[in-house]
Amino acid sequence: MFRRIGECSVEGMGAYTPELLTEVYDEWCEKTGVTVLYDAALVGAVVDAGTITACVVQTVEGLGKIQAKTFIDATGDALLSRFAGVPTEKGSEKNGRNQPMSLRFEMGGIDVTKVYHFFHDKLKDTWLPEECSKKFKEDVKKGRDPFWEFAKWKKTESFFREAVKKGELTEDDVLYIQAFSIPGKPHTMSMNCPEMPPLLFSATDAVSRSKAVSFGRKMMRRLAAYFKRNIPGFEKAYISREASMVGVRESWRIRGKYYMGADDYLQARHFPDAVCRSAYPIDIHDVKLDLFEKLKKGQYYEIPYRALVTNEMSNLLVAGRCASGSFAAQASFRIQPTCMSMGEAAGIAAAWGLSRNIPVNEVKWEDIPAEKRSYVSQ
């Protein structure tokens, strides 16, 4: 189930049921002849004269090689790129820290209508515009699963900080709190929290990243217990799902043919070889949330194809949050819709290069016919 949120959120944003999206992806792969190798971990790469000839994976059968003419690194951590010797960087240029990680979870057994009335009526929360309130009431009236969202911000901060005073939550627990309902999952809300303290954990340190999971679980259970005791509608709630992996906002980023910087966002730059566009703000989570100046309504910046390819590897494309860019630039292009758009463009470029015997790092995105491109710069 996919529902357009429309006027209740960012333009074009939608919500979906994760399990059903998985089913859709499996169907697409089956129809297009894609074989997915589950339970395989990338552990190395074979490189010859600036070309990746194979990636090495660990499977239930042991080590194996996967050979291909073109490779797309969508690992998030630039793992294939690093194995191939592509230059990378990590963390903030100012302090070296990575963006903090999160361990999301879901809670079931929630009376979402009671939650709505508590935040909207009692706390006078305006986190969502009034149009969302009207839509919520309309959905309830028509028997549809209503969408609602709450978060810790200036209108609700005193409520959550009271929990710290009482000793029910810690300062770390209330650093970032956000929750929203899920279409297709009645009485369920997804928690975009807890967020592990950035001074304690690093996404680019294996042991630290592992410890963050256990730490996050403790935070998760404190939050769930507090919600049950203090938010009307959560009285019968329970933790119904824990994220299968820690949520990493930022780790390693490649140094590609083009290096995205904060100015590309702030000046709303466009490129002839742009593969997608975004207006999502530079969203840096740290000890204190750091938000840069937002673009004006109607403005957007573009991501050039050159940020997806490298000088070092002729047959490598990089898509997602590990594309080429600074810490600040990545804080904008790291979000799902932008990463998905980069992935789509990478697939198109790979097919185009193979069909014409052109290395992907020499492909000119702007030379591909407009009707074959996923995005054309405007």
Short mmCIF file of N, CA, C and O in Angstrom, two decimals, residues 71-147:
data_model
loop_
_atom_site.label_atom_id
_atom_site.label_comp_id
_atom_site.label_asym_id
_atom_site.label_seq_id
_atom_site.Cartn_x
_atom_site.Cartn_y
_atom_site.Cartn_z
N PHE A 71 30.04 -2.37 -12.58
CA PHE A 71 29.64 -2.53 -11.19
C PHE A 71 29.03 -1.23 -10.67
O PHE A 71 29.50 -0.14 -11.01
N ILE A 72 28.00 -1.36 -9.86
CA ILE A 72 27.38 -0.19 -9.21
C ILE A 72 27.51 -0.36 -7.70
O ILE A 72 27.02 -1.33 -7.13
N ASP A 73 28.18 0.57 -7.07
CA ASP A 73 28.36 0.56 -5.63
C ASP A 73 27.21 1.33 -4.99
O ASP A 73 27.18 2.56 -5.00
N ALA A 74 26.26 0.59 -4.43
CA ALA A 74 25.15 1.20 -3.70
C ALA A 74 25.16 0.69 -2.26
O ALA A 74 24.12 0.51 -1.64
N THR A 75 26.37 0.44 -1.75
CA THR A 75 26.52 -0.12 -0.41
C THR A 75 26.24 0.88 0.70
O THR A 75 26.10 0.50 1.86
N GLY A 76 26.19 2.16 0.38
CA GLY A 76 26.02 3.18 1.41
C GLY A 76 27.34 3.56 2.06
O GLY A 76 27.60 4.72 2.34
N ASP A 77 28.17 2.56 2.33
CA ASP A 77 29.46 2.79 2.97
C ASP A 77 30.61 2.84 1.96
O ASP A 77 31.78 2.76 2.36
N ALA A 78 30.30 2.92 0.67
CA ALA A 78 31.32 2.95 -0.39
C ALA A 78 32.27 1.76 -0.27
O ALA A 78 33.47 1.87 -0.54
N LEU A 79 31.72 0.61 0.12
CA LEU A 79 32.56 -0.55 0.40
C LEU A 79 33.29 -1.06 -0.84
O LEU A 79 34.50 -1.30 -0.81
N LEU A 80 32.55 -1.24 -1.94
CA LEU A 80 33.19 -1.71 -3.17
C LEU A 80 34.24 -0.70 -3.65
O LEU A 80 35.32 -1.08 -4.09
N SER A 81 33.90 0.55 -3.56
CA SER A 81 34.83 1.60 -3.98
C SER A 81 36.12 1.55 -3.17
O SER A 81 37.22 1.68 -3.71
N ARG A 82 35.99 1.35 -1.88
CA ARG A 82 37.18 1.30 -1.02
C ARG A 82 38.01 0.05 -1.31
O ARG A 82 39.24 0.11 -1.34
N PHE A 83 37.35 -1.08 -1.54
CA PHE A 83 38.08 -2.29 -1.90
C PHE A 83 38.84 -2.10 -3.22
O PHE A 83 39.91 -2.68 -3.42
N ALA A 84 38.27 -1.29 -4.12
CA ALA A 84 38.90 -1.07 -5.42
C ALA A 84 39.96 0.03 -5.39
O ALA A 84 40.60 0.30 -6.40
N GLY A 85 40.13 0.67 -4.25
CA GLY A 85 41.17 1.70 -4.11
C GLY A 85 40.74 3.09 -4.51
O GLY A 85 41.59 3.98 -4.70
N VAL A 86 39.44 3.34 -4.61
CA VAL A 86 38.95 4.68 -4.93
C VAL A 86 39.12 5.60 -3.71
O VAL A 86 38.81 5.20 -2.58
N PRO A 87 39.60 6.81 -3.88
CA PRO A 87 39.75 7.74 -2.75
C PRO A 87 38.40 8.03 -2.09
O PRO A 87 37.40 8.25 -2.78
N THR A 88 38.39 8.02 -0.77
CA THR A 88 37.16 8.31 -0.03
C THR A 88 37.48 9.23 1.14
O THR A 88 38.64 9.44 1.49
N GLU A 89 36.45 9.76 1.72
CA GLU A 89 36.59 10.54 2.94
C GLU A 89 35.41 10.23 3.84
O GLU A 89 34.41 9.66 3.39
N LYS A 90 35.52 10.57 5.10
CA LYS A 90 34.46 10.24 6.05
C LYS A 90 34.34 11.33 7.11
O LYS A 90 35.30 12.01 7.45
N GLY A 91 33.13 11.51 7.60
CA GLY A 91 32.90 12.44 8.69
C GLY A 91 32.97 13.90 8.30
O GLY A 91 33.21 14.26 7.15
N SER A 92 32.76 14.74 9.30
CA SER A 92 32.77 16.18 9.11
C SER A 92 34.18 16.71 8.91
O SER A 92 35.12 16.27 9.59
N GLU A 93 34.32 17.65 8.00
CA GLU A 93 35.62 18.29 7.79
C GLU A 93 36.01 19.13 9.00
O GLU A 93 37.18 19.43 9.22
N LYS A 94 35.02 19.51 9.84
CA LYS A 94 35.29 20.36 10.99
C LYS A 94 35.77 19.57 12.21
O LYS A 94 36.71 19.97 12.89
N ASN A 95 35.09 18.46 12.50
CA ASN A 95 35.42 17.74 13.74
C ASN A 95 35.66 16.24 13.54
O ASN A 95 35.95 15.53 14.50
N GLY A 96 35.52 15.75 12.30
CA GLY A 96 35.78 14.34 12.03
C GLY A 96 34.66 13.40 12.38
O GLY A 96 34.71 12.21 12.07
N ARG A 97 33.62 13.91 13.04
CA ARG A 97 32.52 13.04 13.46
C ARG A 97 31.60 12.69 12.30
O ARG A 97 31.34 13.51 11.43
N ASN A 98 31.07 11.46 12.35
CA ASN A 98 30.01 11.08 11.43
C ASN A 98 28.69 11.62 11.94
O ASN A 98 28.55 11.95 13.13
N GLN A 99 27.70 11.70 11.06
CA GLN A 99 26.35 11.98 11.53
C GLN A 99 25.92 10.84 12.46
O GLN A 99 26.34 9.69 12.28
N PRO A 100 25.11 11.11 13.47
CA PRO A 100 24.70 10.06 14.40
C PRO A 100 23.82 9.01 13.73
O PRO A 100 23.15 9.27 12.74
N MET A 101 23.86 7.82 14.29
CA MET A 101 23.04 6.71 13.80
C MET A 101 21.73 6.63 14.58
O MET A 101 21.61 7.19 15.67
N SER A 102 20.75 5.95 14.01
CA SER A 102 19.47 5.74 14.66
C SER A 102 19.14 4.25 14.66
O SER A 102 19.67 3.49 13.85
N LEU A 103 18.28 3.84 15.57
CA LEU A 103 17.76 2.47 15.57
C LEU A 103 16.24 2.57 15.62
O LEU A 103 15.64 2.66 16.69
N ARG A 104 15.64 2.56 14.44
CA ARG A 104 14.20 2.76 14.37
C ARG A 104 13.44 1.52 14.83
O ARG A 104 13.95 0.40 14.80
N PHE A 105 12.21 1.77 15.27
CA PHE A 105 11.36 0.66 15.68
C PHE A 105 9.90 1.03 15.45
O PHE A 105 9.57 2.19 15.20
N GLU A 106 9.04 0.02 15.50
CA GLU A 106 7.61 0.22 15.36
C GLU A 106 6.90 -0.22 16.62
O GLU A 106 7.37 -1.13 17.31
N MET A 107 5.79 0.43 16.92
CA MET A 107 4.95 0.03 18.03
C MET A 107 3.54 -0.22 17.52
O MET A 107 3.00 0.56 16.73
N GLY A 108 2.96 -1.35 17.95
CA GLY A 108 1.59 -1.68 17.58
C GLY A 108 0.66 -1.49 18.77
O GLY A 108 1.10 -1.15 19.87
N GLY A 109 -0.64 -1.72 18.55
CA GLY A 109 -1.61 -1.58 19.63
C GLY A 109 -1.91 -0.15 20.02
O GLY A 109 -2.33 0.13 21.15
N ILE A 110 -1.70 0.78 19.09
CA ILE A 110 -1.87 2.21 19.39
C ILE A 110 -3.23 2.71 18.91
O ILE A 110 -3.68 2.39 17.80
N ASP A 111 -3.88 3.50 19.72
CA ASP A 111 -5.08 4.22 19.31
C ASP A 111 -4.61 5.56 18.75
O ASP A 111 -4.41 6.52 19.49
N VAL A 112 -4.42 5.61 17.43
CA VAL A 112 -3.83 6.78 16.80
C VAL A 112 -4.73 8.01 16.97
O VAL A 112 -4.24 9.14 17.07
N THR A 113 -6.04 7.80 17.03
CA THR A 113 -6.96 8.94 17.20
C THR A 113 -6.73 9.62 18.55
O THR A 113 -6.73 10.85 18.65
N LYS A 114 -6.53 8.83 19.59
CA LYS A 114 -6.25 9.41 20.91
C LYS A 114 -4.91 10.14 20.91
O LYS A 114 -4.77 11.19 21.55
N VAL A 115 -3.95 9.60 20.20
CA VAL A 115 -2.65 10.26 20.09
C VAL A 115 -2.82 11.62 19.41
O VAL A 115 -2.26 12.64 19.85
N TYR A 116 -3.61 11.64 18.34
CA TYR A 116 -3.88 12.88 17.62
C TYR A 116 -4.49 13.92 18.56
O TYR A 116 -4.03 15.08 18.60
N HIS A 117 -5.50 13.55 19.30
CA HIS A 117 -6.18 14.52 20.17
C HIS A 117 -5.25 15.02 21.28
O HIS A 117 -5.32 16.20 21.67
N PHE A 118 -4.36 14.16 21.76
CA PHE A 118 -3.44 14.58 22.81
C PHE A 118 -2.49 15.66 22.29
O PHE A 118 -2.33 16.72 22.92
N PHE A 119 -1.89 15.42 21.14
CA PHE A 119 -0.92 16.38 20.63
C PHE A 119 -1.61 17.60 20.01
O PHE A 119 -1.19 18.74 20.25
N HIS A 120 -2.66 17.39 19.24
CA HIS A 120 -3.32 18.50 18.55
C HIS A 120 -4.16 19.35 19.49
O HIS A 120 -4.09 20.59 19.46
N ASP A 121 -4.93 18.70 20.35
CA ASP A 121 -5.88 19.44 21.20
C ASP A 121 -5.26 19.88 22.53
O ASP A 121 -5.39 21.04 22.93
N LYS A 122 -4.58 18.95 23.21
CA LYS A 122 -4.06 19.28 24.53
C LYS A 122 -2.75 20.05 24.47
O LYS A 122 -2.59 21.09 25.14
N LEU A 123 -1.79 19.57 23.68
CA LEU A 123 -0.49 20.25 23.61
C LEU A 123 -0.47 21.37 22.58
O LEU A 123 0.53 22.10 22.49
N LYS A 124 -1.56 21.51 21.83
CA LYS A 124 -1.65 22.56 20.79
C LYS A 124 -0.49 22.47 19.81
O LYS A 124 0.10 23.48 19.40
N ASP A 125 -0.14 21.24 19.46
CA ASP A 125 1.00 21.00 18.59
C ASP A 125 0.67 21.37 17.14
O ASP A 125 -0.38 20.99 16.62
N THR A 126 1.57 22.09 16.50
CA THR A 126 1.38 22.48 15.09
C THR A 126 2.52 21.93 14.23
O THR A 126 2.90 22.54 13.24
N TRP A 127 3.08 20.79 14.64
CA TRP A 127 4.16 20.15 13.87
C TRP A 127 3.71 19.91 12.44
O TRP A 127 4.45 20.13 11.49
N LEU A 128 2.47 19.45 12.27
CA LEU A 128 1.89 19.30 10.94
C LEU A 128 0.91 20.44 10.70
O LEU A 128 0.26 20.92 11.63
N PRO A 129 0.76 20.91 9.47
CA PRO A 129 -0.18 22.00 9.17
C PRO A 129 -1.62 21.59 9.44
O PRO A 129 -1.95 20.40 9.50
N GLU A 130 -2.49 22.58 9.57
CA GLU A 130 -3.88 22.32 9.91
C GLU A 130 -4.58 21.49 8.84
O GLU A 130 -5.55 20.78 9.13
N GLU A 131 -4.09 21.56 7.60
CA GLU A 131 -4.68 20.74 6.53
C GLU A 131 -4.59 19.26 6.89
O GLU A 131 -5.48 18.46 6.54
N CYS A 132 -3.53 18.87 7.59
CA CYS A 132 -3.36 17.48 7.99
C CYS A 132 -4.39 17.07 9.03
O CYS A 132 -4.85 15.94 9.05
N SER A 133 -4.71 18.01 9.90
CA SER A 133 -5.74 17.74 10.90
C SER A 133 -7.09 17.50 10.24
O SER A 133 -7.83 16.58 10.61
N LYS A 134 -7.40 18.31 9.24
CA LYS A 134 -8.66 18.13 8.51
C LYS A 134 -8.67 16.80 7.78
O LYS A 134 -9.69 16.09 7.76
N LYS A 135 -7.54 16.45 7.19
CA LYS A 135 -7.43 15.18 6.47
C LYS A 135 -7.55 14.01 7.44
O LYS A 135 -8.19 12.99 7.14
N PHE A 136 -6.98 14.15 8.63
CA PHE A 136 -7.05 13.11 9.64
C PHE A 136 -8.51 12.84 10.02
O PHE A 136 -8.95 11.69 10.03
N LYS A 137 -9.25 13.90 10.30
CA LYS A 137 -10.65 13.75 10.70
C LYS A 137 -11.48 13.15 9.56
O LYS A 137 -12.37 12.33 9.79
N GLU A 138 -11.17 13.54 8.34
CA GLU A 138 -11.89 13.01 7.17
C GLU A 138 -11.63 11.52 7.02
O GLU A 138 -12.55 10.73 6.75
N ASP A 139 -10.37 11.10 7.20
CA ASP A 139 -10.03 9.69 7.08
C ASP A 139 -10.73 8.86 8.16
O ASP A 139 -11.22 7.76 7.89
N VAL A 140 -10.74 9.37 9.39
CA VAL A 140 -11.41 8.66 10.49
C VAL A 140 -12.89 8.51 10.19
O VAL A 140 -13.48 7.43 10.38
N LYS A 141 -13.50 9.58 9.69
CA LYS A 141 -14.93 9.56 9.38
C LYS A 141 -15.26 8.55 8.30
O LYS A 141 -16.32 7.89 8.33
N LYS A 142 -14.36 8.40 7.33
CA LYS A 142 -14.60 7.49 6.21
C LYS A 142 -14.04 6.09 6.44
O LYS A 142 -14.07 5.25 5.54
N GLY A 143 -13.51 5.85 7.65
CA GLY A 143 -13.03 4.52 7.98
C GLY A 143 -11.67 4.18 7.40
O GLY A 143 -11.30 3.00 7.34
N ARG A 144 -10.92 5.20 6.98
CA ARG A 144 -9.57 4.95 6.45
C ARG A 144 -8.55 5.08 7.57
O ARG A 144 -8.78 5.78 8.55
N ASP A 145 -7.41 4.39 7.41
CA ASP A 145 -6.34 4.53 8.39
C ASP A 145 -5.81 5.96 8.33
O ASP A 145 -5.28 6.38 7.29
N PRO A 146 -5.92 6.72 9.41
CA PRO A 146 -5.46 8.12 9.37
C PRO A 146 -3.96 8.23 9.52
O PRO A 146 -3.30 7.39 10.13
N PHE A 147 -3.40 9.29 8.93
CA PHE A 147 -1.97 9.56 9.07
C PHE A 147 -1.78 10.65 10.10
O PHE A 147 -2.42 11.71 10.04
#
